XYZ file of C-alpha atoms in Angstrom:
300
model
C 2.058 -22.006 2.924
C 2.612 -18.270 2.930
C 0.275 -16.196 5.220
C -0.750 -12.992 4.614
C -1.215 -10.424 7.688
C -4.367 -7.697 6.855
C -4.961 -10.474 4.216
C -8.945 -9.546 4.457
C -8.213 -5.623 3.353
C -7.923 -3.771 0.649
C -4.578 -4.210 -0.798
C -4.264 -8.055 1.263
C -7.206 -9.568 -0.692
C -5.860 -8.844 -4.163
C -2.591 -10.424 -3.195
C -4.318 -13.405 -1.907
C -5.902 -13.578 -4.697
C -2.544 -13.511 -6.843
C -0.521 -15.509 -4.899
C -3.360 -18.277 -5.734
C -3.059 -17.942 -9.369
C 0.196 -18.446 -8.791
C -0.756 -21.509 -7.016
C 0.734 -20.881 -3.492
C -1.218 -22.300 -0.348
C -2.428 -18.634 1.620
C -3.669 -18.474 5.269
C -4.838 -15.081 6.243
C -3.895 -13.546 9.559
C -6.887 -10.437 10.350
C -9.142 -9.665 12.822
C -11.871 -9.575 9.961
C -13.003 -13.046 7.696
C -11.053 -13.005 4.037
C -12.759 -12.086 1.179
C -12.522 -15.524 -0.150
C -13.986 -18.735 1.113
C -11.177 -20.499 0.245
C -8.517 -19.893 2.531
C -7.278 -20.646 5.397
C -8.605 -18.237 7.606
C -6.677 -17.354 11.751
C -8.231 -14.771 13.350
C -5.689 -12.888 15.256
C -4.076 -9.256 15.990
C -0.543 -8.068 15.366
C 0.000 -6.338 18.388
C -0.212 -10.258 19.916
C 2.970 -11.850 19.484
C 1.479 -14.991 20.644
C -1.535 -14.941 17.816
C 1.669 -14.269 15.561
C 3.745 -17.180 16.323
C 0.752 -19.434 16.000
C -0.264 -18.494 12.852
C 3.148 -18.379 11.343
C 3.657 -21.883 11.809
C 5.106 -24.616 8.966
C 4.628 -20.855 6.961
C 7.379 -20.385 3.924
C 7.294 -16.040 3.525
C 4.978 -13.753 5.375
C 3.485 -10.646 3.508
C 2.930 -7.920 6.149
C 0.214 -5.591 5.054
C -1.791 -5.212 8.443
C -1.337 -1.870 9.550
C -3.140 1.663 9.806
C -3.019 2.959 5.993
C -5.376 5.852 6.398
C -3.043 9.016 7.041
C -6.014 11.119 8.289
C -6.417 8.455 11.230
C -2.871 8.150 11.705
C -2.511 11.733 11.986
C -5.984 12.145 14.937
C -4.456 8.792 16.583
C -0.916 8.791 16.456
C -0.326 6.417 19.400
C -2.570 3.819 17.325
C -0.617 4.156 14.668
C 2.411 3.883 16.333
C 1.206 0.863 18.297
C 0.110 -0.893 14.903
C 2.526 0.287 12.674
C 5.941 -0.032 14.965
C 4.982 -2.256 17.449
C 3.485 -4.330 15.133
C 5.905 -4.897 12.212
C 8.398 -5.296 15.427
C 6.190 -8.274 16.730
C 6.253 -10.040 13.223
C 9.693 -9.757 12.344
C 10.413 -11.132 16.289
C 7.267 -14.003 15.236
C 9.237 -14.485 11.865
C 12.629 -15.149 13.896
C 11.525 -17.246 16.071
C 9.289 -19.741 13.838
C 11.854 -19.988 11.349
C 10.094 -18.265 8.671
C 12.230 -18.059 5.539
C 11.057 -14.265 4.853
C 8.799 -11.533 5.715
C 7.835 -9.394 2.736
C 6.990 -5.659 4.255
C 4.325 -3.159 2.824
C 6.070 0.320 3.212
C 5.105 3.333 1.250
C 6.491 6.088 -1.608
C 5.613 8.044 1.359
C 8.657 7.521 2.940
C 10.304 9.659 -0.004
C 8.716 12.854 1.875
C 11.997 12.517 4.200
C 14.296 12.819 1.393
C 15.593 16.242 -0.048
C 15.523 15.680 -3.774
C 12.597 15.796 -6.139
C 13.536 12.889 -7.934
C 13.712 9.471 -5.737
C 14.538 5.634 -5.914
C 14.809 3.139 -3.394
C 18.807 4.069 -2.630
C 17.808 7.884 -2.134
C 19.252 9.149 1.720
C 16.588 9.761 4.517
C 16.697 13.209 5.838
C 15.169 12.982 8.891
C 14.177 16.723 9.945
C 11.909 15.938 6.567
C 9.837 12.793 7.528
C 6.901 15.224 8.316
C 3.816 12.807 9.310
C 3.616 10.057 12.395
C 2.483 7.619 9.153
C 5.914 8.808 7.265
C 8.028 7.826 10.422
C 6.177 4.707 11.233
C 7.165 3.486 7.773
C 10.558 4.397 7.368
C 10.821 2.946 11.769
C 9.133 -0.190 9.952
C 11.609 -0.834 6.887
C 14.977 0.209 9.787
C 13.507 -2.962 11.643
C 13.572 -5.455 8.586
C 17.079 -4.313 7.638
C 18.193 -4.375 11.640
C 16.584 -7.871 12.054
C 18.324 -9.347 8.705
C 21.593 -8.043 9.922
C 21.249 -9.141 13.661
C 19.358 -12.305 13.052
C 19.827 -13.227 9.810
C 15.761 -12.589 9.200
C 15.486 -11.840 5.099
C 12.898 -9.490 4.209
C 11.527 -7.696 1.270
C 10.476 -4.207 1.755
C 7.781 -2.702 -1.193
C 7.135 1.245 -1.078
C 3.869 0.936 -2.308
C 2.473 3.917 -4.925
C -0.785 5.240 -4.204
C -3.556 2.240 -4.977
C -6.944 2.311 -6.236
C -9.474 -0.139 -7.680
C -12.193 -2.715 -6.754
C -12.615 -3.295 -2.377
C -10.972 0.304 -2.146
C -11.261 1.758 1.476
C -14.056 4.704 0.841
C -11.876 7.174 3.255
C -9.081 7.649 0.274
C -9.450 10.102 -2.257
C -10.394 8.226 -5.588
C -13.549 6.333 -3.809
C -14.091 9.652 -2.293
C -14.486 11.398 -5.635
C -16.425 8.531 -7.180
C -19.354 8.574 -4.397
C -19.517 11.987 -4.731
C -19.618 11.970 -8.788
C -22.162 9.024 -8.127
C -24.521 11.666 -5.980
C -24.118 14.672 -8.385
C -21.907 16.511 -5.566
C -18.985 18.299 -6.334
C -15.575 17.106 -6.387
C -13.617 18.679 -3.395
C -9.633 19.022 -3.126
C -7.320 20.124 -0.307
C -5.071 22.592 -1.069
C -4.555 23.633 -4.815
C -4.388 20.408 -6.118
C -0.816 19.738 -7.636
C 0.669 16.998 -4.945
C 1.055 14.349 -7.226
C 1.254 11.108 -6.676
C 2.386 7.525 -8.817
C -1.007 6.127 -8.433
C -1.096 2.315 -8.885
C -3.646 -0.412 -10.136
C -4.296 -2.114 -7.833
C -4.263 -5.756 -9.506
C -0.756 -4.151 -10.704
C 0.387 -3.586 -6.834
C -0.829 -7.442 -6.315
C 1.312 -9.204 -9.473
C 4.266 -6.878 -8.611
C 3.818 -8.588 -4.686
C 4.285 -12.025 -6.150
C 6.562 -11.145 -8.388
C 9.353 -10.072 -5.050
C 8.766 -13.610 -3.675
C 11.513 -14.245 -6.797
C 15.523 -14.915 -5.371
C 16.161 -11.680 -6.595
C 14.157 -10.022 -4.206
C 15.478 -11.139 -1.201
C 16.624 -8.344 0.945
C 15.750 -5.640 -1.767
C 13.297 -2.559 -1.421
C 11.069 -1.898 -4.747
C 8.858 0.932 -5.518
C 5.844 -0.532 -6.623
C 4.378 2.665 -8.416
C 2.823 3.471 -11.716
C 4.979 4.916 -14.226
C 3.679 9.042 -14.456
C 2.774 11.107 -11.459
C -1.072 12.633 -11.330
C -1.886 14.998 -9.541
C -5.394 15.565 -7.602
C -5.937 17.811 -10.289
C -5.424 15.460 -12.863
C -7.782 12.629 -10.567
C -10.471 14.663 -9.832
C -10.912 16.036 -13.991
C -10.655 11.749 -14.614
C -13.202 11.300 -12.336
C -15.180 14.539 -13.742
C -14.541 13.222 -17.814
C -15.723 9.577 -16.827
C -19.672 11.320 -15.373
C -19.728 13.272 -18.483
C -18.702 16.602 -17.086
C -21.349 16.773 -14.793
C -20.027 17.450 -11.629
C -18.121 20.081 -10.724
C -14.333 20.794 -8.831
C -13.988 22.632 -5.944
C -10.877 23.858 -3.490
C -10.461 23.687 0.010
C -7.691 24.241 2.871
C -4.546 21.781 2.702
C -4.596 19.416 5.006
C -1.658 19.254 7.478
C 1.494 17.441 6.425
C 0.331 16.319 3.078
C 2.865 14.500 0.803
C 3.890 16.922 -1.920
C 4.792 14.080 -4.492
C 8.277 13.328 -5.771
C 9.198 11.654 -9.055
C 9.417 8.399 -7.774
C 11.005 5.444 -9.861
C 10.202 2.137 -10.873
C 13.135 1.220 -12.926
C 14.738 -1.546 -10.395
C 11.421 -3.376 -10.094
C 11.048 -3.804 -13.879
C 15.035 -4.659 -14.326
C 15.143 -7.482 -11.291
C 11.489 -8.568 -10.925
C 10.364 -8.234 -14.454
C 7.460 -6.310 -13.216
C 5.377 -3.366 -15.081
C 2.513 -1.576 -14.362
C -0.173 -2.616 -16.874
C -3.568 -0.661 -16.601
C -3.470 3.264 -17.394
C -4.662 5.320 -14.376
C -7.950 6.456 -16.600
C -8.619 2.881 -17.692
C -7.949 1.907 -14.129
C -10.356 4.253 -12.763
C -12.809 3.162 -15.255
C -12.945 -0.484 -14.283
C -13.226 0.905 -10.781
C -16.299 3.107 -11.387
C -17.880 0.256 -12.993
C -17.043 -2.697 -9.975
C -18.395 0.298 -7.862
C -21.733 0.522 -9.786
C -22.067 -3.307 -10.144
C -21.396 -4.305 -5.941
C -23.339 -0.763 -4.968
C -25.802 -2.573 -2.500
């Protein structure tokens, strides 16, 4: 059995939905019903050790993916996102220890990379700390210090995955590609913060899910991957996608940067592909396609 924590979100249902193919047993740990009907299903909140240990149970590996992901809300609540973020990952690793769990597989962020001086990043690059630059930033890189202390205190294994920027079907609409989309959908124009060149390594996400599985493997044990596609785009880039796919009908427009945005680095991939045998698949234009058209087809 391998439980999933914000199993019924965005990122959560797609990997409950691949560790199925892959013929695991999934229980979901939210506060919301899974997507599917066919799982097991414990309703129950992170910052509750006691839901935790409960859940966790007879469980082999526990994905944690429950957390505040919107930086906007982390940024206007930063004691929620501390509470969730932190306080939470600290409650499942302690959950983890103490039911035995064989290993808790963490969903960090490339946004961690902000606190790091070089332009060019992979998952060995040094933390500067001045640099972290965003409540969401430090709650991540607090979050991946806490698998590596409990492993080396407690003998607790853990995975850690930096995730790239995802997009595709059950996307959240407060992130920037769904965003676009409703806006293309309505005729509006297309409107960016700042001028538009933060880049990011935008990732399928189907891609994101298979390369989850895929660090359940031996080899991933203890091990931080960046799960990210293989080219940066910029909002630029996204937003004249977005533009090309509605037939050059809507129009780009440019507004103040938003405070403590994520520049972009050149973020690699190389150590997932070489030790999990994982590789993006869909291009971020076909990608964005298939979303557009899930969007148009579950439009209620």
């Amino acid at each position: 059995m391998i439980v999933v924590t914000g199993g019924s979100g965005f990122i959560g249902s797609h990997v409950v939905d691949k560790l199925k193919e892959a013929g695991h047993e999934v229980r979901v740990f939210d506060v919301t019903p899974p997507k599917q009907s066919d799982v097991e299903f414990v309703k129950g909140d992170i910052t509750n050790i006691d839901d935790l240990k409960s859940a966790l149970k007879d469980v082999e590996a526990v994905y944690h993916l429950a957390a505040v992901s919107n930086v906007n809300s982390a940024f206007e609540n930063p004691l929620m996102n501390n509470n969730l973020n932190i306080m939470g990952t600290a409650n499942v690793l302690e959950a983890v220890r103490q039911t035995n769990v064989k290993r808790m597989l963490f969903a960090s962020t490339v946004w961690v990379y902000g606190a790091c001086r070089d332009e060019q990043v992979y998952e060995g690059s040094p933390f500067y700390m001045p640099g972290a630059g965003h409540v969401y930033t430090s709650s991540k890189i607090a979050g991946e210090l806490l698998c590596h202390d409990y492993q080396k205190l407690y003998g607790t294994d853990f995975t850690v995955f930096r995730y790239g920027i995802p997009y595709g079907p059950r996307a959240r609409g407060a992130t920037v590609l769904p965003i676009f989309v409703e806006k293309a959908m309505k005729g509006e124009p297309l409107t960016i913060q700042g001028d538009g060149l933060q880049h990011r390594e935008f990732i399928y996400v189907e891609d994101l899910a298979d390369g989850n599985v895929a660090g359940l493997k031996d080899a991933g044990k203890n091990q931080t991957y960046n799960l990210c596609g293989d080219e940066p785009v910029t909002i630029k880039e996204m937003a004249e996608t977005v533009r090309k796919l509605f037939d050059n009908k809507v129009d780009i427009i440019y507004q103040e940067a938003r405070p403590g945005d994520f520049k972009g680095k050149l973020i690699s991939n190389r150590k997932a592909k070489a030790e999990l045998g994982w590789k993006p698949k869909v291009s971020f234009e076909e990608g964005v396609r298939r979303y557009i058209q899930w969007l148009k087809e579950n439009k209620t």
